[in-house]
mmCIF file of C-alpha atoms and ligand atoms in Angstrom:
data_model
loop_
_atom_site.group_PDB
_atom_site.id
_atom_site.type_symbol
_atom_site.label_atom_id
_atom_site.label_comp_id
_atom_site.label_asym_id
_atom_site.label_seq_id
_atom_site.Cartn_x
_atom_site.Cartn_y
_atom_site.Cartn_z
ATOM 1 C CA UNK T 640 3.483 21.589 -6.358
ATOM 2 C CA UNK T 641 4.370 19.801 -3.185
ATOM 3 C CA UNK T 642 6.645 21.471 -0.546
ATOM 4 C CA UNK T 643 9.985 19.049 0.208
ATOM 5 C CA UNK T 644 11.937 20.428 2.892
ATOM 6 C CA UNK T 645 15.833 18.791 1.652
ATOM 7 C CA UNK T 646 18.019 19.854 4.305
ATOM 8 C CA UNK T 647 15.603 17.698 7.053
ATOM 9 C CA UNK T 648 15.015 14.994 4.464
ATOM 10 C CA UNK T 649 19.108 14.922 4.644
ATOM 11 C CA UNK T 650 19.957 14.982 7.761
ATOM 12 C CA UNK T 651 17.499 12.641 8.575
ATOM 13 C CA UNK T 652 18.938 9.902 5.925
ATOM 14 C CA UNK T 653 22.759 11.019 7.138
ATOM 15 C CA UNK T 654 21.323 9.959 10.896
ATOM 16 C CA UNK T 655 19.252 6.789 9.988
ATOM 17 C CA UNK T 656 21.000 3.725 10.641
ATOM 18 C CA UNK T 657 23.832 5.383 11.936
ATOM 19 C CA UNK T 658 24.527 3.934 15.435
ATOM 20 C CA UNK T 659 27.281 6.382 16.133
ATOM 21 C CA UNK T 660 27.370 10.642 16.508
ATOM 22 C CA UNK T 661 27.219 12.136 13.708
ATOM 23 C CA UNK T 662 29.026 15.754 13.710
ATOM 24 C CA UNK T 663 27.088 18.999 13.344
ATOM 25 C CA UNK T 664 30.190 19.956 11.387
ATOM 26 C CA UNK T 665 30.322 16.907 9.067
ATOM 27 C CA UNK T 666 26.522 17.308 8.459
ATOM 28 C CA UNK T 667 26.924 20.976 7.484
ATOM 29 C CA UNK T 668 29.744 20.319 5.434
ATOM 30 C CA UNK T 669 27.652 17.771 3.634
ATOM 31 C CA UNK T 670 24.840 19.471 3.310
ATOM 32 C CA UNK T 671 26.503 22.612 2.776
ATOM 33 C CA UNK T 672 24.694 24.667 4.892
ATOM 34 C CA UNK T 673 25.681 26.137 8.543
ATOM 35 C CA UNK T 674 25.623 24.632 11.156
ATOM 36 C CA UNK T 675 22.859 26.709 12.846
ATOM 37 C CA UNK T 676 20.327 25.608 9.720
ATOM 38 C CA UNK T 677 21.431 22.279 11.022
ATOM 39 C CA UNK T 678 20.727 22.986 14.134
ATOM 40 C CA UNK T 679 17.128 24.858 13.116
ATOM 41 C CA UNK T 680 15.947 21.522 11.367
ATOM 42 C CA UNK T 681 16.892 19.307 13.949
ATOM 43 C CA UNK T 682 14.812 21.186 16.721
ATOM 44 C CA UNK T 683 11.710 21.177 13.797
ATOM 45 C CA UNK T 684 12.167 17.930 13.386
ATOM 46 C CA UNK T 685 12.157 17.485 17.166
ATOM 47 C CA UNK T 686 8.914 19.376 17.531
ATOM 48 C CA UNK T 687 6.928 16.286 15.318
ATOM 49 C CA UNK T 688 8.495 13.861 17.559
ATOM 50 C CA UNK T 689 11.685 13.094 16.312
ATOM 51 C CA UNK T 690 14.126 11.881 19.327
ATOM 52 C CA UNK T 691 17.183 13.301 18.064
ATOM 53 C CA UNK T 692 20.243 13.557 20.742
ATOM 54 C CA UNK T 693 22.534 16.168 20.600
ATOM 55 C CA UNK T 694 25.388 15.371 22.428
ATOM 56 C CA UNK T 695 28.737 18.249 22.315
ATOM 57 C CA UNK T 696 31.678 16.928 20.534
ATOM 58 C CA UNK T 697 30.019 14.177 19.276
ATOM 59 C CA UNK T 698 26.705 15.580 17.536
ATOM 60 C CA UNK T 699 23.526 14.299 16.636
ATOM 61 C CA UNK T 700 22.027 10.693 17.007
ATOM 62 C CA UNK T 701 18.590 9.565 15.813
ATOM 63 C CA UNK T 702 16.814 7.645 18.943
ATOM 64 C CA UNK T 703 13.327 7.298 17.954
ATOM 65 C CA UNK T 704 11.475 8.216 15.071
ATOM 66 C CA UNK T 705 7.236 9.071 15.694
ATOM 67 C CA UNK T 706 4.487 6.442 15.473
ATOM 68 C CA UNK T 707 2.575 8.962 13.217
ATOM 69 C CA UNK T 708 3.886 9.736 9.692
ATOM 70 C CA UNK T 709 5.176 12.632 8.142
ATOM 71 C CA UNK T 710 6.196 12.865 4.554
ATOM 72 C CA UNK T 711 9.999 14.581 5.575
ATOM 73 C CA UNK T 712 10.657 10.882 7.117
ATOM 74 C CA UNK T 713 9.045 8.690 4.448
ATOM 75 C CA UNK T 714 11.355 10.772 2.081
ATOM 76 C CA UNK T 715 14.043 9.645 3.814
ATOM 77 C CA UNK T 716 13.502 6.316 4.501
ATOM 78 C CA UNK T 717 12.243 5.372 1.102
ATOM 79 C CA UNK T 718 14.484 3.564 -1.164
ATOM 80 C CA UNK T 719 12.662 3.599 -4.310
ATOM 81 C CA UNK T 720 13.611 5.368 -7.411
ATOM 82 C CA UNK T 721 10.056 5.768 -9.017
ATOM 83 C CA UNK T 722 7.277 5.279 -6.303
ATOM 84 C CA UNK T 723 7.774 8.339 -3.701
ATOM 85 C CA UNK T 724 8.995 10.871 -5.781
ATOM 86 C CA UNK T 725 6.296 12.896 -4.591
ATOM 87 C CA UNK T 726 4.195 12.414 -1.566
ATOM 88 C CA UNK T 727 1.704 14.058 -0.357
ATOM 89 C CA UNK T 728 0.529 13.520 3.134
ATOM 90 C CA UNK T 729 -2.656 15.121 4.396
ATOM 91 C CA UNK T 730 -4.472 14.834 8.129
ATOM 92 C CA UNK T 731 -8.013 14.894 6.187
ATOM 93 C CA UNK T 732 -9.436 13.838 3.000
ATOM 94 C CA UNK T 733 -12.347 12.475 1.168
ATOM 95 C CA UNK T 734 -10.524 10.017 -0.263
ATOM 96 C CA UNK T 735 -6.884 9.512 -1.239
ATOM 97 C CA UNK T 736 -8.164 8.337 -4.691
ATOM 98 C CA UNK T 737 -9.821 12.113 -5.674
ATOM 99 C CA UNK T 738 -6.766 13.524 -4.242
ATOM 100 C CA UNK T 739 -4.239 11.672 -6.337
ATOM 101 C CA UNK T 740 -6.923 11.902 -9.692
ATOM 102 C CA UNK T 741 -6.712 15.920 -9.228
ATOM 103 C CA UNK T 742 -3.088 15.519 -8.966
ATOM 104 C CA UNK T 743 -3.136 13.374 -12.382
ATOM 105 C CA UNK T 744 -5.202 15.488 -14.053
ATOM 106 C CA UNK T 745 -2.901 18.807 -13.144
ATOM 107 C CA UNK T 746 -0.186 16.786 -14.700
ATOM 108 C CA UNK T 747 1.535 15.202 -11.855
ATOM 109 C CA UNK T 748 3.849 12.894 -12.604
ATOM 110 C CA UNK T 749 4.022 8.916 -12.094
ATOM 111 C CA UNK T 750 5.427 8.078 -8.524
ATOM 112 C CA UNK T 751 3.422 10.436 -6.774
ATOM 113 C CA UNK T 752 1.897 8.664 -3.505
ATOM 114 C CA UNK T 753 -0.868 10.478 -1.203
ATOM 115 C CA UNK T 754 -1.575 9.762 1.982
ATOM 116 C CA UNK T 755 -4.196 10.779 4.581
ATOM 117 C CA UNK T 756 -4.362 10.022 8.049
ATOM 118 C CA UNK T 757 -7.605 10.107 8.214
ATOM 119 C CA UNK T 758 -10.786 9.444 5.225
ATOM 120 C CA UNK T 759 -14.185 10.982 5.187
ATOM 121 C CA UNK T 760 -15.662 9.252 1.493
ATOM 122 C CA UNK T 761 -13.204 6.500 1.708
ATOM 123 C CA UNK T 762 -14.307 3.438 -0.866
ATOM 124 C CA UNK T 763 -14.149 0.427 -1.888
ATOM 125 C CA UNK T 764 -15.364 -1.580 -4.999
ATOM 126 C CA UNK T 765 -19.154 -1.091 -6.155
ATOM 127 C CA UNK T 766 -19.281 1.668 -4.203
ATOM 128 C CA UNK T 767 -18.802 0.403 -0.970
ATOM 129 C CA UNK T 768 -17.831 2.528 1.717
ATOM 130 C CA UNK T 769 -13.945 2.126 3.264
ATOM 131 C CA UNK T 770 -13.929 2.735 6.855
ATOM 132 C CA UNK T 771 -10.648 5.071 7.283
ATOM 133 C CA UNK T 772 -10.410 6.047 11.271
ATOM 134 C CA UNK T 773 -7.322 6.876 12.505
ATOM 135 C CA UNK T 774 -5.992 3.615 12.973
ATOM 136 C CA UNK T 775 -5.489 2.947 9.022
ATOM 137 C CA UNK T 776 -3.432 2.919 6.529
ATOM 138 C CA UNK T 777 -4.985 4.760 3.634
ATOM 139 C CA UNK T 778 -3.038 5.986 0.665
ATOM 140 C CA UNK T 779 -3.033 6.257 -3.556
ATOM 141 C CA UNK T 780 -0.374 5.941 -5.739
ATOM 142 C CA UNK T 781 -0.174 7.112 -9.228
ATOM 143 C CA UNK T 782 1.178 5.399 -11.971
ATOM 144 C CA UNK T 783 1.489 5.968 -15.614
ATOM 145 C CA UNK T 784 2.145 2.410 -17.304
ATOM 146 C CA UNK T 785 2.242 2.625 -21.291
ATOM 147 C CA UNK T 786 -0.074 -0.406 -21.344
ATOM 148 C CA UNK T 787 -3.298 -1.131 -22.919
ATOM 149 C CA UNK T 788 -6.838 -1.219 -21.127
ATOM 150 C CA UNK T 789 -7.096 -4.986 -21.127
ATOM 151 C CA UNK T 790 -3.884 -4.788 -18.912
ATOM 152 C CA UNK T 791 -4.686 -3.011 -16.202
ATOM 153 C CA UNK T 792 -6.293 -5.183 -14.095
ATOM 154 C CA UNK T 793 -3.027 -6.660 -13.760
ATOM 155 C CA UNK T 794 -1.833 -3.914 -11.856
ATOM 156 C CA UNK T 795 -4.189 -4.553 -8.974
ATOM 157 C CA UNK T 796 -2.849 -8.420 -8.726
ATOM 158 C CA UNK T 797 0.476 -6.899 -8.685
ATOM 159 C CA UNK T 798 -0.236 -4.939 -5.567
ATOM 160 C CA UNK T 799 -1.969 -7.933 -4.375
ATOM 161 C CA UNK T 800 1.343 -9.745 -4.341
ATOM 162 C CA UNK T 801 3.211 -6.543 -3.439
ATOM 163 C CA UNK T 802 1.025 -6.284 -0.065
ATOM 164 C CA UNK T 803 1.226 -10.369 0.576
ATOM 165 C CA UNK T 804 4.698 -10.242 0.769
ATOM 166 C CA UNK T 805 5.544 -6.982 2.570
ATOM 167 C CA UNK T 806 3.186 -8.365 5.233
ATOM 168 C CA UNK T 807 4.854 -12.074 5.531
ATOM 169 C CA UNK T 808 8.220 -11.034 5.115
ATOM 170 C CA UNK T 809 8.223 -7.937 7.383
ATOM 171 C CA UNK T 810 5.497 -9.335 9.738
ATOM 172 C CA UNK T 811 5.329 -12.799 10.151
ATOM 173 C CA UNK T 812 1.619 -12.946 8.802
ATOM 174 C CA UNK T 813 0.110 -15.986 6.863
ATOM 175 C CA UNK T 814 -1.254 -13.418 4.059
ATOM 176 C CA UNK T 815 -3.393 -14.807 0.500
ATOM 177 C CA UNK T 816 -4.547 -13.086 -2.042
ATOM 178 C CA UNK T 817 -8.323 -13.066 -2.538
ATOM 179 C CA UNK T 818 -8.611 -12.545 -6.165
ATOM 180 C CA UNK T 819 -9.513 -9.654 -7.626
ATOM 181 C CA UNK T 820 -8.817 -6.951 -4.677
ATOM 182 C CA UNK T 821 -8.484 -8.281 -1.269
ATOM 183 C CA UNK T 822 -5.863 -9.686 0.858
ATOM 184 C CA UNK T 823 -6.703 -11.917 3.721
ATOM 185 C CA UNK T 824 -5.086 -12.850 7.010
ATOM 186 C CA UNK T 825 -7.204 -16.008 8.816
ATOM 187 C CA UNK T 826 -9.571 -15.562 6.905
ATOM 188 C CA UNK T 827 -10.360 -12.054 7.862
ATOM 189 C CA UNK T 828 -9.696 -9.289 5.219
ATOM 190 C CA UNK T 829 -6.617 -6.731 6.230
ATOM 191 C CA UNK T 830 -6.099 -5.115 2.945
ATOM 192 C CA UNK T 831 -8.683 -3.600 0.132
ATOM 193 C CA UNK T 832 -6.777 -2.226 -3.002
ATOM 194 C CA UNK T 833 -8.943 -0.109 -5.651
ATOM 195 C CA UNK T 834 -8.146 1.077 -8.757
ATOM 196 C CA UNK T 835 -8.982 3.758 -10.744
ATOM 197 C CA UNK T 836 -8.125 4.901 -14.194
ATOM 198 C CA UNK T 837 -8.159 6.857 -17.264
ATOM 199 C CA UNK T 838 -7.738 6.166 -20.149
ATOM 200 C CA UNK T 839 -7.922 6.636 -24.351
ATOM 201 C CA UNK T 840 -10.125 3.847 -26.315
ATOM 202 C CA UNK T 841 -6.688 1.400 -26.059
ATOM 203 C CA UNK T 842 -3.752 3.298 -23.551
ATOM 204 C CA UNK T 843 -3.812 4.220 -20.131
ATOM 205 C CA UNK T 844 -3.851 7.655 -19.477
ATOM 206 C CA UNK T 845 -2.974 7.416 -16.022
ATOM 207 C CA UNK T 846 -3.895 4.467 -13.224
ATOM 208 C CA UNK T 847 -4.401 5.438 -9.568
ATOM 209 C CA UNK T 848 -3.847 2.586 -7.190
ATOM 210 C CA UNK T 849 -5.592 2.978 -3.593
ATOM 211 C CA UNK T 850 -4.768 0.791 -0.858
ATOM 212 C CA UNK T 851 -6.019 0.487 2.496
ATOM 213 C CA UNK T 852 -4.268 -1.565 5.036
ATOM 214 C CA UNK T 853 -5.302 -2.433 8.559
ATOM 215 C CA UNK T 854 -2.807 -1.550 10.506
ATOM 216 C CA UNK T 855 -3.419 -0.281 14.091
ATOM 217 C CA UNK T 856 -7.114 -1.072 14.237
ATOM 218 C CA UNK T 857 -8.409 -2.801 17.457
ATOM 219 C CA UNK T 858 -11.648 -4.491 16.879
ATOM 220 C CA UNK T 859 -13.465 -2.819 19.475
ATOM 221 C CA UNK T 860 -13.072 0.168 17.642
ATOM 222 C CA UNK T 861 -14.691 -1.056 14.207
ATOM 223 C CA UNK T 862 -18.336 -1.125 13.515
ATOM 224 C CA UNK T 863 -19.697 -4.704 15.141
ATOM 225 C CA UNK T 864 -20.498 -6.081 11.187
ATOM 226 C CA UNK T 865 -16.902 -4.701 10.441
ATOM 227 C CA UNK T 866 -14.949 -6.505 13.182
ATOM 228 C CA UNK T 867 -16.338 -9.804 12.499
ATOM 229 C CA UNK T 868 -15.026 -9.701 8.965
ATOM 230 C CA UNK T 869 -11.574 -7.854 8.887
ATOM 231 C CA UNK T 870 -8.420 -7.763 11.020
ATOM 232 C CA UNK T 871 -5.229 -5.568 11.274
ATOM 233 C CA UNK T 872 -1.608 -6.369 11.690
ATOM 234 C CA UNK T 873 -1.548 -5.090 15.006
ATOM 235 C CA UNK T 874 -4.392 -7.471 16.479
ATOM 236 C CA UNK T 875 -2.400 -10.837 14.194
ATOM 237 C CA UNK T 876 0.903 -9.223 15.496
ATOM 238 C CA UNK T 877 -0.319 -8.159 18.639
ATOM 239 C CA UNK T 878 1.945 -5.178 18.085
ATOM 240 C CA UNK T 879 1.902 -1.318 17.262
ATOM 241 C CA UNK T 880 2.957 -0.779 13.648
ATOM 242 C CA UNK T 881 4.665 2.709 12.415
ATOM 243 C CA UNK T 882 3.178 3.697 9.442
ATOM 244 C CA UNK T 883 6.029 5.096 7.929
ATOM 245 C CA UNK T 884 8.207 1.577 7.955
ATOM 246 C CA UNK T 885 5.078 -0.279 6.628
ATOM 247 C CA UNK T 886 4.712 2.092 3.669
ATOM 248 C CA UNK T 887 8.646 1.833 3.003
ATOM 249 C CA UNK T 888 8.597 -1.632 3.070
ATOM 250 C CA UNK T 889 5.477 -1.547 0.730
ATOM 251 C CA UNK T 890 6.327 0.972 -1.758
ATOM 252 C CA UNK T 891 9.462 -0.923 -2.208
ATOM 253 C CA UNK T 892 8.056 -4.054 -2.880
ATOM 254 C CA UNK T 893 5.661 -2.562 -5.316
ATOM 255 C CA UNK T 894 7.714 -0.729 -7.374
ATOM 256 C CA UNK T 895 10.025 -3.748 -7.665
ATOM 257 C CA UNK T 896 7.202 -5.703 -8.925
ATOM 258 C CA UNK T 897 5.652 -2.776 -11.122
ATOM 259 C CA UNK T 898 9.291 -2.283 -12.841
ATOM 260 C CA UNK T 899 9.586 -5.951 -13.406
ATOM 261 C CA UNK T 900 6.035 -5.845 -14.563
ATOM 262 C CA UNK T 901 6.993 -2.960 -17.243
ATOM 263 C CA UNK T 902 10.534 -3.919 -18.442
ATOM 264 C CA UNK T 903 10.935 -7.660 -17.946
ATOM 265 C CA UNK T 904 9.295 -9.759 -20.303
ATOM 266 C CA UNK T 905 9.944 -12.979 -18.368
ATOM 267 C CA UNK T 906 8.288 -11.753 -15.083
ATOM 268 C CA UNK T 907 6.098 -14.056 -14.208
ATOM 269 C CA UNK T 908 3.036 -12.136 -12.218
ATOM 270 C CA UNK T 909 0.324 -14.656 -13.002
ATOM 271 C CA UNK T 910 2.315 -17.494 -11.109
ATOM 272 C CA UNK T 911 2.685 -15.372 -8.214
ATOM 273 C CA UNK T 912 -0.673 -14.408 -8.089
ATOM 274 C CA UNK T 913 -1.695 -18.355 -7.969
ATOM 275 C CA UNK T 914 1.288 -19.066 -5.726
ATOM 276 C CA UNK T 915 -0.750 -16.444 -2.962
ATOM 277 C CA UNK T 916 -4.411 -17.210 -4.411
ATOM 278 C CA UNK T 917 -6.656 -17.659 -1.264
ATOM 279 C CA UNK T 918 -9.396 -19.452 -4.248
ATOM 280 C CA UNK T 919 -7.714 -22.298 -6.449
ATOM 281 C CA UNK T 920 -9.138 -25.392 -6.242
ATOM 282 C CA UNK T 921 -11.442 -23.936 -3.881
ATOM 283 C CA UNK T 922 -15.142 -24.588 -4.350
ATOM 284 C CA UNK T 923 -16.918 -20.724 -3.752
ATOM 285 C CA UNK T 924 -19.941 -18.523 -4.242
ATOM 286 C CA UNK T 925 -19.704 -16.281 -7.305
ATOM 287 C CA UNK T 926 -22.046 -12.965 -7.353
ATOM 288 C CA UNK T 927 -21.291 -11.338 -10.610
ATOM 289 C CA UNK T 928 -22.830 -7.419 -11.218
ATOM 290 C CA UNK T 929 -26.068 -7.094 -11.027
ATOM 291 C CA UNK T 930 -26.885 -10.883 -11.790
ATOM 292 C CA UNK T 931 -27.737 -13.372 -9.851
ATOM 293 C CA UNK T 932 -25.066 -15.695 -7.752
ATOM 294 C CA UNK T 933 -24.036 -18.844 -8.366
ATOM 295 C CA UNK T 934 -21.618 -22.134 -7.048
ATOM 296 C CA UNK T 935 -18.411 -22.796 -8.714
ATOM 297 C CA UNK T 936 -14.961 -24.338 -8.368
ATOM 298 C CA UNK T 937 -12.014 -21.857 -8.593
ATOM 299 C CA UNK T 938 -9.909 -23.366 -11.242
ATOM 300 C CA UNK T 939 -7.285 -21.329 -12.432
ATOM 301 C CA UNK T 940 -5.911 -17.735 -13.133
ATOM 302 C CA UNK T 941 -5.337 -16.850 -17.026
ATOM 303 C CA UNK T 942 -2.728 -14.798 -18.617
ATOM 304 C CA UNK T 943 -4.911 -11.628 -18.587
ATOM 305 C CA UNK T 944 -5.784 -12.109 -14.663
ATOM 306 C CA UNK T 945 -9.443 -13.146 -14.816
ATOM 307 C CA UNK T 946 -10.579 -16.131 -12.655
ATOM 308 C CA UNK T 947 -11.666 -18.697 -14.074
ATOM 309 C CA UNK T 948 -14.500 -21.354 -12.332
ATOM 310 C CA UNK T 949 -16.348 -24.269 -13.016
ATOM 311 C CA UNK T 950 -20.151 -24.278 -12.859
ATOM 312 C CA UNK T 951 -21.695 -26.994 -11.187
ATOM 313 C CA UNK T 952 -23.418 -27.924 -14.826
ATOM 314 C CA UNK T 953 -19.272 -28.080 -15.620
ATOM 315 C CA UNK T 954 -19.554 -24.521 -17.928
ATOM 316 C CA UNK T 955 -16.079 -22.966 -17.860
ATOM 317 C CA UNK T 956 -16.311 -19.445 -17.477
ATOM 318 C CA UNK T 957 -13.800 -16.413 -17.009
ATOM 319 C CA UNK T 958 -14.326 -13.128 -14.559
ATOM 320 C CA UNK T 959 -12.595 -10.221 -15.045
ATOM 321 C CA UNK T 960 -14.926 -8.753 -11.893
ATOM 322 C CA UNK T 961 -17.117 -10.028 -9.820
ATOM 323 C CA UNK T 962 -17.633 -10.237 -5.539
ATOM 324 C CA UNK T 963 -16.283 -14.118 -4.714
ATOM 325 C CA UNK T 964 -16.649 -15.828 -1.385
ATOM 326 C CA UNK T 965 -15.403 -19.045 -0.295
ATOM 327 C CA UNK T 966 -17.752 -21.979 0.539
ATOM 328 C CA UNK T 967 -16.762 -23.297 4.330
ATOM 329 C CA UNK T 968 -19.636 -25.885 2.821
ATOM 330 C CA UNK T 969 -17.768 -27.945 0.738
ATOM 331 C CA UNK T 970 -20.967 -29.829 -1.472
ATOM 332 C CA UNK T 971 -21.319 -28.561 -4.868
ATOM 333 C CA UNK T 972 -24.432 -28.509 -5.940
HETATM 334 C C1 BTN Z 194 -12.131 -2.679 -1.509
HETATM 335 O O1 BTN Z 194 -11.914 -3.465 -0.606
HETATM 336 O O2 BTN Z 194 -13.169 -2.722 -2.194
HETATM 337 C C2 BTN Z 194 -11.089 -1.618 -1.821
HETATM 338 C C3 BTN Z 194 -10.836 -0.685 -0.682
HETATM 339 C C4 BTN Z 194 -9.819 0.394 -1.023
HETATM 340 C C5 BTN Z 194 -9.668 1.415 0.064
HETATM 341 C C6 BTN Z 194 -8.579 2.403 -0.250
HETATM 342 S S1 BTN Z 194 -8.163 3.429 1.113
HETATM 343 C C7 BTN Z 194 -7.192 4.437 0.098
HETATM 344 C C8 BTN Z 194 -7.957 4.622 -1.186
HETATM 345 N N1 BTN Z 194 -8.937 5.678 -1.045
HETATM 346 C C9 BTN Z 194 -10.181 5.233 -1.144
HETATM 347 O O3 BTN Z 194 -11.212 5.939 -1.075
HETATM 348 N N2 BTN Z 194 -10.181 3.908 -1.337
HETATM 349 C C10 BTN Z 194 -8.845 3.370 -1.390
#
């Protein structure tokens, strides 16, 4: 199905982290292959921006590795055992969703992760449109959990957390979680994760996860009603971000979370999920589907994920999905 070129995916993990030379010979002992295939991949790899020195008697030395991805050095760098199996990365798509539900429905298997530089249909929740320019990340990971329906919505908290913490621990951001979907940085929303599924009247079939992250978008660049709403790493970090160290960082978070999530019955997701929440104890504006919107008081998260508020009349009531803002008001009426 997908085209993995092993002798570059090789030599690039033999020449990552590697401060020192490392010999043609040694590599094509290795890799057991000549030296002159050696030599063929490292002038490919060259040609989509590697830096790679060659240096006689010493060998080869990875310098610099290209701002723009390409699946031979997310292989590589990956470290996951699960998520990344597979990638596909494509320059164009409608939307990283339909590309990874075709996939799914050919049989792929779980772990696959596409990726597209670029989106022409990309989405959001209730239809909304995702704006994917260049700038993005935009990608859609398929999983195939043996859980019931009433589960899944756990999996997009879980990549909630998964995205909060790749973001404060690799870049210094204050991220929250926005319950159900969103991810905030100052208030301004950097990440929108939507998933899609399949399933049988009680088990998932399979469970696509998309996720778009801002991460090189400048704000001049965004539609005006855009910019005043979202940010991107690189405008809170004030620096350029490669994609493919954001997406190993990421992929290894989630699949740490997802495997805890599968096999561990003391992981604790729901705690997590307050621990990040951007809403609890936070008086906001609920606007359910297609009914009207209403004031409440973010109380608490239950076991199965929903959010539950108070009314102002003091009616407790649980949301499994609904649009939620935060009041900068602070009256309940
Ligand atoms: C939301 O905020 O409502 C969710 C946005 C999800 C956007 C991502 S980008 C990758 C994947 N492909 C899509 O078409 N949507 C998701």
């Amino acid at each position: 199905m997908i085209k993995i070129n092993k002798i570059a995916i090789a030599i690039l993990k033999a020449l990552n982290n590697q401060v020192e030379y490392v010999s043609g010979t040694r590599l094509s002992e290795q890799l057991n292959v000549s030296r002159n295939a050696i030599w063929k991949q490292v002038s490919k790899l060259r040609e989509k921006g590697y830096e790679i020195e060659a240096r006689p008697r010493y060998g080869y030395k990875l310098i610099n590795t290209p701002m723009t991805l390409d699946s031979t050095g997310l292989a590589a760098s990956l470290k996951t055992q699960l998520i990344g199996t597979n990638i596909v990365t494509v320059a164009k798509t409608t939307s990283t969703n339909d590309l990874a539900k075709n996939y799914a429905k050919n049989g792929a298997e779980e772990g696959l992760v596409v990726i597209a530089t670029k989106q022409t249909q990309g989405r959001g929740r209730r239809g909304r449109q995702w704006h994917s320019n260049e700038n993005g990340l935009y990608c859609s990971i398929l999983l195939r959990p043996r859980i019931s329906l009433d589960q899944a919505a756990k999996i997009t908290l879980l990549t909630g957390v998964a995205v909060v913490e790749t973001l404060q621990e690799h870049y210094s951001v204050n991220a929250i979680l926005k319950w159900p979907n969103d991810v905030l940085v100052n208030g301004k929303k950097i990440c929108g994760i939507l998933t899609e599924l399949s399933a049988d009247p009680e088990m998932i079939n399979y469970l696509v996860i998309g996720i778009g992250l801002n991460t090189n978008q400048k704000s001049n660049l965004w539609p005006k009603e855009i910019a005043e709403i979202a940010t991107s790493i690189s405008i809170e970090t004030k620096q350029k971000i490669k994609t493919q160290n954001i997406l190993q960082q990421l992929l290894a978070k989630l699949e740490q979370h997802y495997l805890d999530f599968i096999a561990n019955d003391n992981y604790d997701l729901i705690s997590l999920a307050k621990q990040y929440s951007a809403l609890i104890g936070k008086e906001i504006t609920v606007t359910p589907n297609n009914q009207a919107k209403y004031n409440a008081k973010a109380i608490n998260l239950d076991e199965s994920g929903a959010l539950i508020v108070e009314k102002s009349d003091g009616t407790i009531v649980s949301l499994w999905a609904a649009d939620v803002s935060v009041r900068t008001n602070k009256k309940r009426r």
